[in-house]
Short mmCIF file of C-alpha atoms in Angstrom, two decimals:
data_model
loop_
_atom_site.label_atom_id
_atom_site.label_comp_id
_atom_site.label_asym_id
_atom_site.label_seq_id
_atom_site.Cartn_x
_atom_site.Cartn_y
_atom_site.Cartn_z
CA MET A 1 -21.33 -35.52 37.58
CA LYS A 2 -20.64 -32.14 35.96
CA ASN A 3 -21.89 -31.94 32.40
CA THR A 4 -21.77 -28.16 31.91
CA PHE A 5 -18.89 -26.12 30.49
CA GLY A 6 -18.43 -22.48 29.57
CA THR A 7 -18.44 -18.94 30.97
CA ASN A 8 -20.42 -16.57 28.74
CA ILE A 9 -21.92 -19.48 26.83
CA ALA A 10 -22.74 -22.60 28.83
CA MET A 11 -23.11 -26.01 27.18
CA THR A 12 -24.81 -28.83 29.06
CA ILE A 13 -24.84 -32.29 27.48
CA PHE A 14 -27.04 -35.21 28.54
CA GLY A 15 -28.11 -38.73 27.64
CA GLU A 16 -26.76 -42.24 27.22
CA SER A 17 -25.79 -44.33 24.22
CA HIS A 18 -28.87 -46.59 24.44
CA GLY A 19 -31.28 -44.19 26.12
CA PRO A 20 -34.25 -42.70 24.27
CA MET A 21 -32.34 -39.58 23.25
CA ILE A 22 -29.26 -37.46 23.77
CA GLY A 23 -28.91 -33.71 23.58
CA CYS A 24 -27.54 -30.45 24.86
CA VAL A 25 -28.60 -27.03 26.08
CA LEU A 26 -26.75 -23.86 25.06
CA ASP A 27 -27.21 -20.90 27.39
CA GLY A 28 -25.99 -17.39 26.61
CA LEU A 29 -25.93 -17.47 22.82
CA PRO A 30 -26.14 -13.98 21.33
CA ALA A 31 -29.46 -13.14 19.70
CA GLY A 32 -30.06 -12.41 16.03
CA PHE A 33 -27.60 -14.79 14.34
CA GLU A 34 -28.90 -16.79 11.39
CA ILE A 35 -28.72 -20.57 11.78
CA SER A 36 -28.99 -22.76 8.70
CA LEU A 37 -30.67 -26.09 9.39
CA GLU A 38 -29.14 -27.38 6.16
CA GLN A 39 -25.67 -26.56 7.47
CA LEU A 40 -26.52 -28.17 10.81
CA LYS A 41 -27.49 -31.35 8.96
CA ALA A 42 -24.29 -31.22 6.86
CA ASP A 43 -22.15 -30.88 10.00
CA MET A 44 -23.95 -33.82 11.64
CA ASP A 45 -23.45 -35.89 8.48
CA LYS A 46 -19.66 -35.52 8.79
CA ARG A 47 -19.81 -37.37 12.11
CA LYS A 48 -22.28 -40.07 11.00
CA ALA A 49 -21.21 -43.65 10.43
CA LYS A 50 -21.04 -44.52 6.75
CA GLY A 51 -19.95 -47.53 4.71
CA ASP A 52 -17.40 -50.16 5.73
CA LEU A 53 -15.08 -47.70 7.49
CA SER A 54 -17.46 -47.24 10.42
CA THR A 55 -19.82 -49.08 12.74
CA ARG A 56 -22.97 -50.62 11.31
CA ARG A 57 -24.93 -48.73 13.97
CA GLN A 58 -26.04 -45.95 11.67
CA GLU A 59 -28.25 -43.34 13.31
CA GLY A 60 -30.26 -40.67 11.54
CA ASP A 61 -28.94 -37.94 13.86
CA GLU A 62 -31.83 -35.62 13.10
CA VAL A 63 -31.52 -32.61 15.39
CA ARG A 64 -34.66 -31.05 16.86
CA ILE A 65 -34.24 -27.49 18.08
CA VAL A 66 -37.01 -27.06 20.65
CA SER A 67 -36.15 -23.62 22.05
CA GLY A 68 -33.99 -20.55 21.49
CA PHE A 69 -34.57 -20.49 17.73
CA PHE A 70 -37.27 -18.55 15.90
CA GLU A 71 -37.75 -17.50 12.28
CA GLY A 72 -34.29 -18.78 11.36
CA LYS A 73 -32.33 -16.90 14.02
CA THR A 74 -31.11 -17.28 17.59
CA THR A 75 -33.40 -15.62 20.13
CA GLY A 76 -30.85 -15.22 22.93
CA THR A 77 -32.70 -17.61 25.24
CA SER A 78 -31.62 -21.18 26.03
CA MET A 79 -31.31 -23.33 22.93
CA CYS A 80 -32.21 -26.99 23.49
CA LEU A 81 -31.06 -29.54 20.89
CA LEU A 82 -32.47 -33.10 20.94
CA ILE A 83 -31.31 -36.18 19.00
CA GLU A 84 -33.21 -39.47 19.20
CA ASN A 85 -31.46 -42.82 19.47
CA THR A 86 -33.25 -44.97 16.90
CA ASN A 87 -30.88 -47.88 16.20
CA THR A 88 -29.88 -49.39 19.55
CA ARG A 89 -29.28 -53.10 20.13
CA SER A 90 -28.92 -53.36 23.89
CA SER A 91 -28.91 -57.17 23.91
CA ASP A 92 -25.33 -57.03 22.56
CA TYR A 93 -24.23 -55.79 25.98
CA ALA A 94 -26.26 -58.01 28.33
CA ALA A 95 -23.40 -60.51 28.77
CA LEU A 96 -20.91 -57.70 29.40
CA LYS A 97 -22.67 -56.04 32.34
CA SER A 98 -19.84 -56.72 34.78
CA ARG A 99 -17.19 -57.96 32.33
CA LEU A 100 -14.75 -55.11 31.89
CA ARG A 101 -13.80 -54.15 28.35
CA PRO A 102 -10.10 -53.21 28.04
CA GLY A 103 -9.58 -49.63 26.90
CA HIS A 104 -13.12 -48.60 27.89
CA ALA A 105 -14.35 -46.74 30.95
CA ASP A 106 -16.02 -49.86 32.41
CA LEU A 107 -13.65 -50.29 35.36
CA SER A 108 -13.45 -46.60 36.26
CA ALA A 109 -17.24 -46.23 35.87
CA TYR A 110 -17.86 -49.06 38.34
CA GLU A 111 -15.47 -47.45 40.80
CA LYS A 112 -17.23 -44.07 40.52
CA TYR A 113 -20.89 -45.05 40.19
CA HIS A 114 -20.88 -48.40 42.09
CA GLY A 115 -22.66 -50.32 39.36
CA PHE A 116 -25.58 -47.91 38.91
CA GLN A 117 -24.25 -46.55 35.60
CA ASP A 118 -25.95 -47.41 32.31
CA TYR A 119 -23.49 -49.93 30.86
CA ARG A 120 -25.25 -50.41 27.50
CA GLY A 121 -22.95 -49.24 24.73
CA GLY A 122 -20.83 -47.39 27.26
CA GLY A 123 -23.75 -45.30 28.51
CA HIS A 124 -22.74 -41.68 29.08
CA PHE A 125 -19.10 -42.55 28.37
CA SER A 126 -19.94 -43.49 24.79
CA GLY A 127 -18.75 -41.60 21.74
CA ARG A 128 -22.45 -41.50 20.87
CA ILE A 129 -22.76 -38.51 23.19
CA THR A 130 -20.44 -36.52 20.92
CA ALA A 131 -23.34 -36.16 18.49
CA ALA A 132 -24.81 -33.64 20.95
CA LEU A 133 -21.49 -31.77 21.08
CA CYS A 134 -21.39 -31.78 17.29
CA ALA A 135 -24.86 -30.21 17.11
CA ALA A 136 -23.89 -27.50 19.60
CA GLY A 137 -20.64 -26.90 17.74
CA SER A 138 -22.45 -26.42 14.44
CA ILE A 139 -24.43 -23.57 15.99
CA CYS A 140 -21.23 -21.96 17.30
CA ARG A 141 -19.38 -22.46 14.01
CA GLN A 142 -22.16 -20.77 12.08
CA ILE A 143 -22.01 -17.77 14.40
CA LEU A 144 -18.21 -17.60 14.04
CA GLU A 145 -18.40 -17.85 10.26
CA GLN A 146 -20.71 -14.83 10.21
CA LYS A 147 -17.83 -13.02 11.97
CA GLY A 148 -15.28 -14.22 9.37
CA VAL A 149 -13.82 -17.15 11.36
CA TYR A 150 -13.37 -20.56 9.70
CA ILE A 151 -12.43 -23.90 11.29
CA GLY A 152 -11.40 -27.16 9.65
CA SER A 153 -9.59 -30.41 10.44
CA HIS A 154 -7.92 -33.20 8.49
CA ILE A 155 -6.33 -36.54 9.28
CA LEU A 156 -2.67 -35.65 9.53
CA ASN A 157 -1.53 -39.14 10.52
CA LEU A 158 -3.27 -42.52 10.52
CA HIS A 159 -1.38 -45.44 12.03
CA GLY A 160 1.90 -43.93 10.82
CA LEU A 161 0.69 -42.94 7.35
CA LYS A 162 0.82 -39.19 6.71
CA ASP A 163 -1.21 -36.55 4.91
CA THR A 164 0.08 -33.17 3.68
CA PRO A 165 0.15 -30.71 6.64
CA PHE A 166 -1.80 -27.47 6.53
CA SER A 167 -0.18 -24.72 4.46
CA ASP A 168 1.74 -21.83 6.05
CA ASP A 169 0.12 -19.49 3.49
CA PRO A 170 -3.06 -18.05 5.13
CA VAL A 171 -4.85 -17.72 1.77
CA LEU A 172 -4.15 -21.33 0.78
CA LEU A 173 -4.94 -22.47 4.31
CA LYS A 174 -8.43 -20.98 4.09
CA GLU A 175 -8.94 -22.76 0.76
CA GLN A 176 -7.84 -26.05 2.35
CA ILE A 177 -10.31 -25.56 5.20
CA GLN A 178 -13.15 -24.86 2.77
CA TYR A 179 -12.21 -27.95 0.74
CA LEU A 180 -12.08 -30.20 3.82
CA ASN A 181 -15.41 -28.98 5.13
CA VAL A 182 -17.27 -30.49 2.18
CA GLN A 183 -15.44 -33.83 2.26
CA ASP A 184 -16.75 -36.99 3.93
CA PHE A 185 -13.19 -38.20 4.49
CA ALA A 186 -11.10 -35.20 5.50
CA VAL A 187 -7.67 -35.55 3.88
CA ILE A 188 -5.79 -32.92 1.85
CA ASP A 189 -3.85 -35.36 -0.37
CA THR A 190 -6.24 -37.59 -2.33
CA LYS A 191 -3.58 -40.31 -2.62
CA ALA A 192 -3.25 -40.38 1.16
CA ALA A 193 -7.02 -40.77 1.45
CA GLY A 194 -6.89 -44.08 -0.42
CA LEU A 195 -3.99 -45.35 1.69
CA PHE A 196 -5.75 -44.36 4.91
CA GLN A 197 -8.97 -46.10 3.95
CA ASP A 198 -7.08 -49.26 2.97
CA GLU A 199 -5.36 -49.22 6.38
CA ILE A 200 -8.70 -48.96 8.18
CA ARG A 201 -10.10 -51.86 6.15
CA LYS A 202 -6.97 -53.91 6.90
CA ALA A 203 -7.45 -53.36 10.64
CA SER A 204 -11.09 -54.37 10.32
CA ARG A 205 -10.17 -57.62 8.55
CA ASN A 206 -7.74 -58.35 11.39
CA LEU A 207 -10.52 -57.75 13.96
CA ASP A 208 -8.55 -54.74 15.16
CA SER A 209 -8.65 -50.92 15.02
CA VAL A 210 -6.39 -47.94 14.32
CA GLY A 211 -5.95 -44.36 15.53
CA GLY A 212 -4.05 -41.28 14.41
CA ILE A 213 -3.66 -37.52 14.66
CA LEU A 214 -6.10 -34.80 13.59
CA GLN A 215 -4.75 -31.37 12.69
CA THR A 216 -7.15 -28.45 13.17
CA ALA A 217 -6.74 -24.93 11.82
CA VAL A 218 -8.63 -21.71 12.56
CA VAL A 219 -8.36 -18.63 10.32
CA GLY A 220 -9.82 -15.17 10.83
CA PHE A 221 -9.88 -15.30 14.62
CA PRO A 222 -8.89 -11.93 16.12
CA SER A 223 -5.78 -11.26 18.19
CA GLY A 224 -5.79 -10.38 21.88
CA ILE A 225 -8.22 -13.08 23.03
CA GLY A 226 -7.42 -15.44 25.89
CA GLU A 227 -5.84 -15.12 29.33
CA PRO A 228 -2.25 -15.62 30.49
CA PHE A 229 -2.90 -18.57 32.84
CA PHE A 230 -6.02 -20.54 33.74
CA ASP A 231 -8.20 -19.40 30.85
CA SER A 232 -5.52 -19.38 28.17
CA ILE A 233 -6.53 -20.41 24.67
CA GLU A 234 -4.59 -23.65 25.17
CA SER A 235 -6.15 -24.33 28.59
CA VAL A 236 -9.75 -23.90 27.44
CA LEU A 237 -9.39 -25.77 24.16
CA SER A 238 -7.45 -28.62 25.79
CA HIS A 239 -10.13 -28.95 28.47
CA LEU A 240 -12.80 -29.29 25.80
CA LEU A 241 -10.79 -31.56 23.52
CA PHE A 242 -9.85 -33.95 26.31
CA SER A 243 -13.58 -34.29 27.02
CA ILE A 244 -13.93 -36.11 23.70
CA PRO A 245 -13.63 -39.79 24.72
CA ALA A 246 -10.98 -40.93 22.21
CA ILE A 247 -8.53 -38.03 22.59
CA LYS A 248 -5.33 -38.84 24.51
CA GLY A 249 -3.06 -36.01 23.42
CA VAL A 250 -3.36 -32.33 22.43
CA SER A 251 -0.65 -29.96 21.20
CA PHE A 252 -0.49 -26.50 19.64
CA GLY A 253 1.65 -25.24 16.78
CA ALA A 254 4.85 -27.28 16.54
CA GLY A 255 3.76 -29.11 19.72
CA PHE A 256 6.09 -31.90 20.76
CA ASP A 257 8.44 -31.01 17.92
CA PHE A 258 9.57 -28.06 20.06
CA ALA A 259 11.60 -30.61 22.03
CA GLY A 260 14.03 -30.97 19.11
CA MET A 261 14.38 -27.28 18.26
CA TYR A 262 16.77 -24.47 19.12
CA GLY A 263 15.30 -21.19 20.27
CA HIS A 264 15.91 -19.48 16.94
CA GLU A 265 13.91 -22.23 15.26
CA ALA A 266 11.04 -22.13 17.75
CA ASN A 267 10.61 -18.35 17.75
CA ASP A 268 8.37 -16.73 15.12
CA PRO A 269 9.97 -13.58 13.63
CA ILE A 270 7.64 -10.55 13.69
CA GLN A 271 7.34 -8.05 10.83
CA SER A 272 5.17 -5.04 9.97
CA ILE A 273 3.57 -5.49 6.54
CA ASP A 274 1.38 -2.65 5.31
CA GLY A 275 1.01 -1.58 8.94
CA ASN A 276 -0.11 -5.02 10.09
CA LEU A 277 2.04 -6.93 12.59
CA VAL A 278 2.42 -10.57 11.53
CA THR A 279 4.75 -13.45 12.30
CA MET A 280 6.80 -14.86 9.42
CA THR A 281 6.44 -18.42 10.71
CA ASN A 282 3.77 -19.98 12.94
CA GLN A 283 5.56 -22.49 15.17
CA ASN A 284 3.49 -21.29 18.14
CA GLY A 285 0.19 -21.95 16.40
CA GLY A 286 -1.21 -18.43 16.63
CA ILE A 287 -0.88 -18.24 20.43
CA ASN A 288 1.64 -16.49 22.69
CA GLY A 289 1.24 -16.22 26.45
CA GLY A 290 -2.12 -17.95 26.24
CA ILE A 291 -3.47 -15.16 23.99
CA THR A 292 -4.11 -15.15 20.24
CA ASN A 293 -1.67 -13.17 18.10
CA GLY A 294 -3.79 -13.02 14.94
CA MET A 295 -2.07 -15.83 13.07
CA PRO A 296 -3.94 -19.07 12.27
CA ILE A 297 -4.54 -21.24 15.33
CA LEU A 298 -3.13 -24.75 14.83
CA VAL A 299 -4.03 -27.71 17.06
CA GLN A 300 -3.15 -31.41 16.91
CA SER A 301 -5.31 -34.05 18.63
CA VAL A 302 -4.25 -37.66 19.12
CA ILE A 303 -7.12 -40.12 18.57
CA LYS A 304 -6.52 -43.55 20.09
CA PRO A 305 -7.58 -46.76 18.30
CA THR A 306 -11.19 -47.70 18.97
CA PRO A 307 -11.13 -49.86 22.14
CA SER A 308 -13.93 -52.14 20.92
CA ILE A 309 -12.14 -54.83 18.93
CA TYR A 310 -13.25 -58.36 18.11
CA GLN A 311 -10.05 -60.14 19.13
CA PRO A 312 -10.02 -62.20 22.37
CA GLN A 313 -8.68 -60.08 25.24
CA GLN A 314 -7.70 -60.72 28.83
CA SER A 315 -10.03 -59.13 31.34
CA ALA A 316 -11.89 -59.68 34.61
CA ASP A 317 -15.45 -59.75 35.91
CA TYR A 318 -16.09 -56.85 38.31
CA ALA A 319 -18.80 -58.75 40.24
CA THR A 320 -17.07 -62.13 40.67
CA ARG A 321 -13.45 -60.88 40.57
CA GLU A 322 -12.64 -63.80 38.29
CA ASN A 323 -10.37 -63.51 35.26
CA VAL A 324 -12.12 -63.97 31.92
CA THR A 325 -11.32 -64.04 28.23
CA LEU A 326 -13.42 -61.36 26.62
CA GLU A 327 -14.73 -61.57 23.06
CA ILE A 328 -17.08 -58.69 22.35
CA LYS A 329 -19.96 -58.77 19.89
CA GLY A 330 -22.02 -55.98 18.40
CA ARG A 331 -21.29 -53.15 15.97
CA HIS A 332 -18.08 -51.19 16.31
CA ASP A 333 -15.80 -48.85 14.36
CA PRO A 334 -12.40 -50.04 13.09
CA ALA A 335 -11.44 -46.34 13.28
CA ILE A 336 -13.22 -43.25 14.52
CA ILE A 337 -10.71 -40.59 13.49
CA HIS A 338 -12.53 -39.67 10.27
CA ARG A 339 -15.75 -39.16 12.25
CA ALA A 340 -14.05 -37.43 15.18
CA ARG A 341 -12.88 -34.48 13.08
CA ALA A 342 -16.42 -33.02 13.15
CA VAL A 343 -16.46 -33.33 16.93
CA VAL A 344 -13.05 -31.67 17.28
CA ASP A 345 -14.17 -28.79 15.05
CA SER A 346 -17.24 -28.40 17.26
CA ALA A 347 -15.30 -28.35 20.53
CA VAL A 348 -12.89 -25.76 19.14
CA ALA A 349 -15.77 -23.61 17.85
CA PHE A 350 -17.53 -23.60 21.21
CA GLY A 351 -14.35 -22.77 23.13
CA LEU A 352 -13.32 -19.93 20.83
CA LEU A 353 -16.78 -18.35 20.76
CA ASP A 354 -16.97 -18.43 24.55
CA LEU A 355 -13.49 -16.87 24.88
CA TRP A 356 -14.30 -14.18 22.32
CA MET A 357 -17.48 -13.25 24.17
CA SER A 358 -15.46 -12.99 27.40
CA LYS A 359 -13.16 -10.51 25.68
CA MET A 360 -16.12 -8.46 24.46
CA ALA A 361 -17.66 -8.41 27.94
CA VAL A 362 -14.45 -7.02 29.43
CA GLU A 363 -13.98 -4.43 26.69
CA ALA A 364 -17.49 -3.09 27.30
CA PHE A 365 -16.25 -1.84 30.67
CA GLU A 366 -12.87 -0.52 29.59
CA PRO A 367 -12.33 3.27 29.87
CA LEU A 368 -12.90 5.26 26.69
#
């Protein structure tokens, strides 16, 4: 199992859903950046389960920084972040040890780990592990913000219902990001927020779940970062985003809408304004040839409906190879999209910081 990602910064995640704790180690962080523990807590709170829109498993998600942090700043050595699991109920999963839950990783986990995996709450496959990614991402976001880079996400689509897309105006876009980053339920249009929440509650009453699309924007990120092929901005961010358990689709800029465009619609006209080269539209989401062009980066992530639903489902027992009707118990989310936005922001922050540091390392050796 490979749980480490990154080039100049390395992130290693560890733990299981019902183990004593989860966490991550960040290697290669630059020294001397201020880290606000209040901001770290606020970022973790965006991911936490709250109210009737989320699971009743509500963890404190208190992050302990046990190394790499001194007198309010990064030290440059490995930063270890620990989060205790304090509200597990493992008995809910005892009857499901070999009964395969549709939509989960149960079948594939058995095939890979031969029954030795921790099955409680999905073990290492659980969305619970994304709390560690969220903690790491908060550190990276705070470093990026000190360099003038801001990241934010909103629910663009929930089960077919739509929110207002991000603005094409960079000034308004930054305001939207700042607004979303202090909201528990990240939606631009307040009317859409009510409709979305009603749809989640409706799915819950029907013992079902819903998914949707998150739209993420990044402003202030410099141009010229990324590589043409294997380490393109799209390649690195997609790799990270697809590591988030619920994500089944990622696109950039106009994304799949490119399929219905002509070339003149898909291209972004370039102009010089006060000596600055900018594109007049942003269909390509701030990226050309795998490299940033200085415009806002735009990413869409498809979040599937939560696989844990309370309806009877057809399944099979891995041990006996008998067909069974599965009715799960326990505490589960009718939707995770509103919690996942904090995780998506974190994955994007880590990927962009790592790519930016790669650029700086190369430039240090360029001829004068």
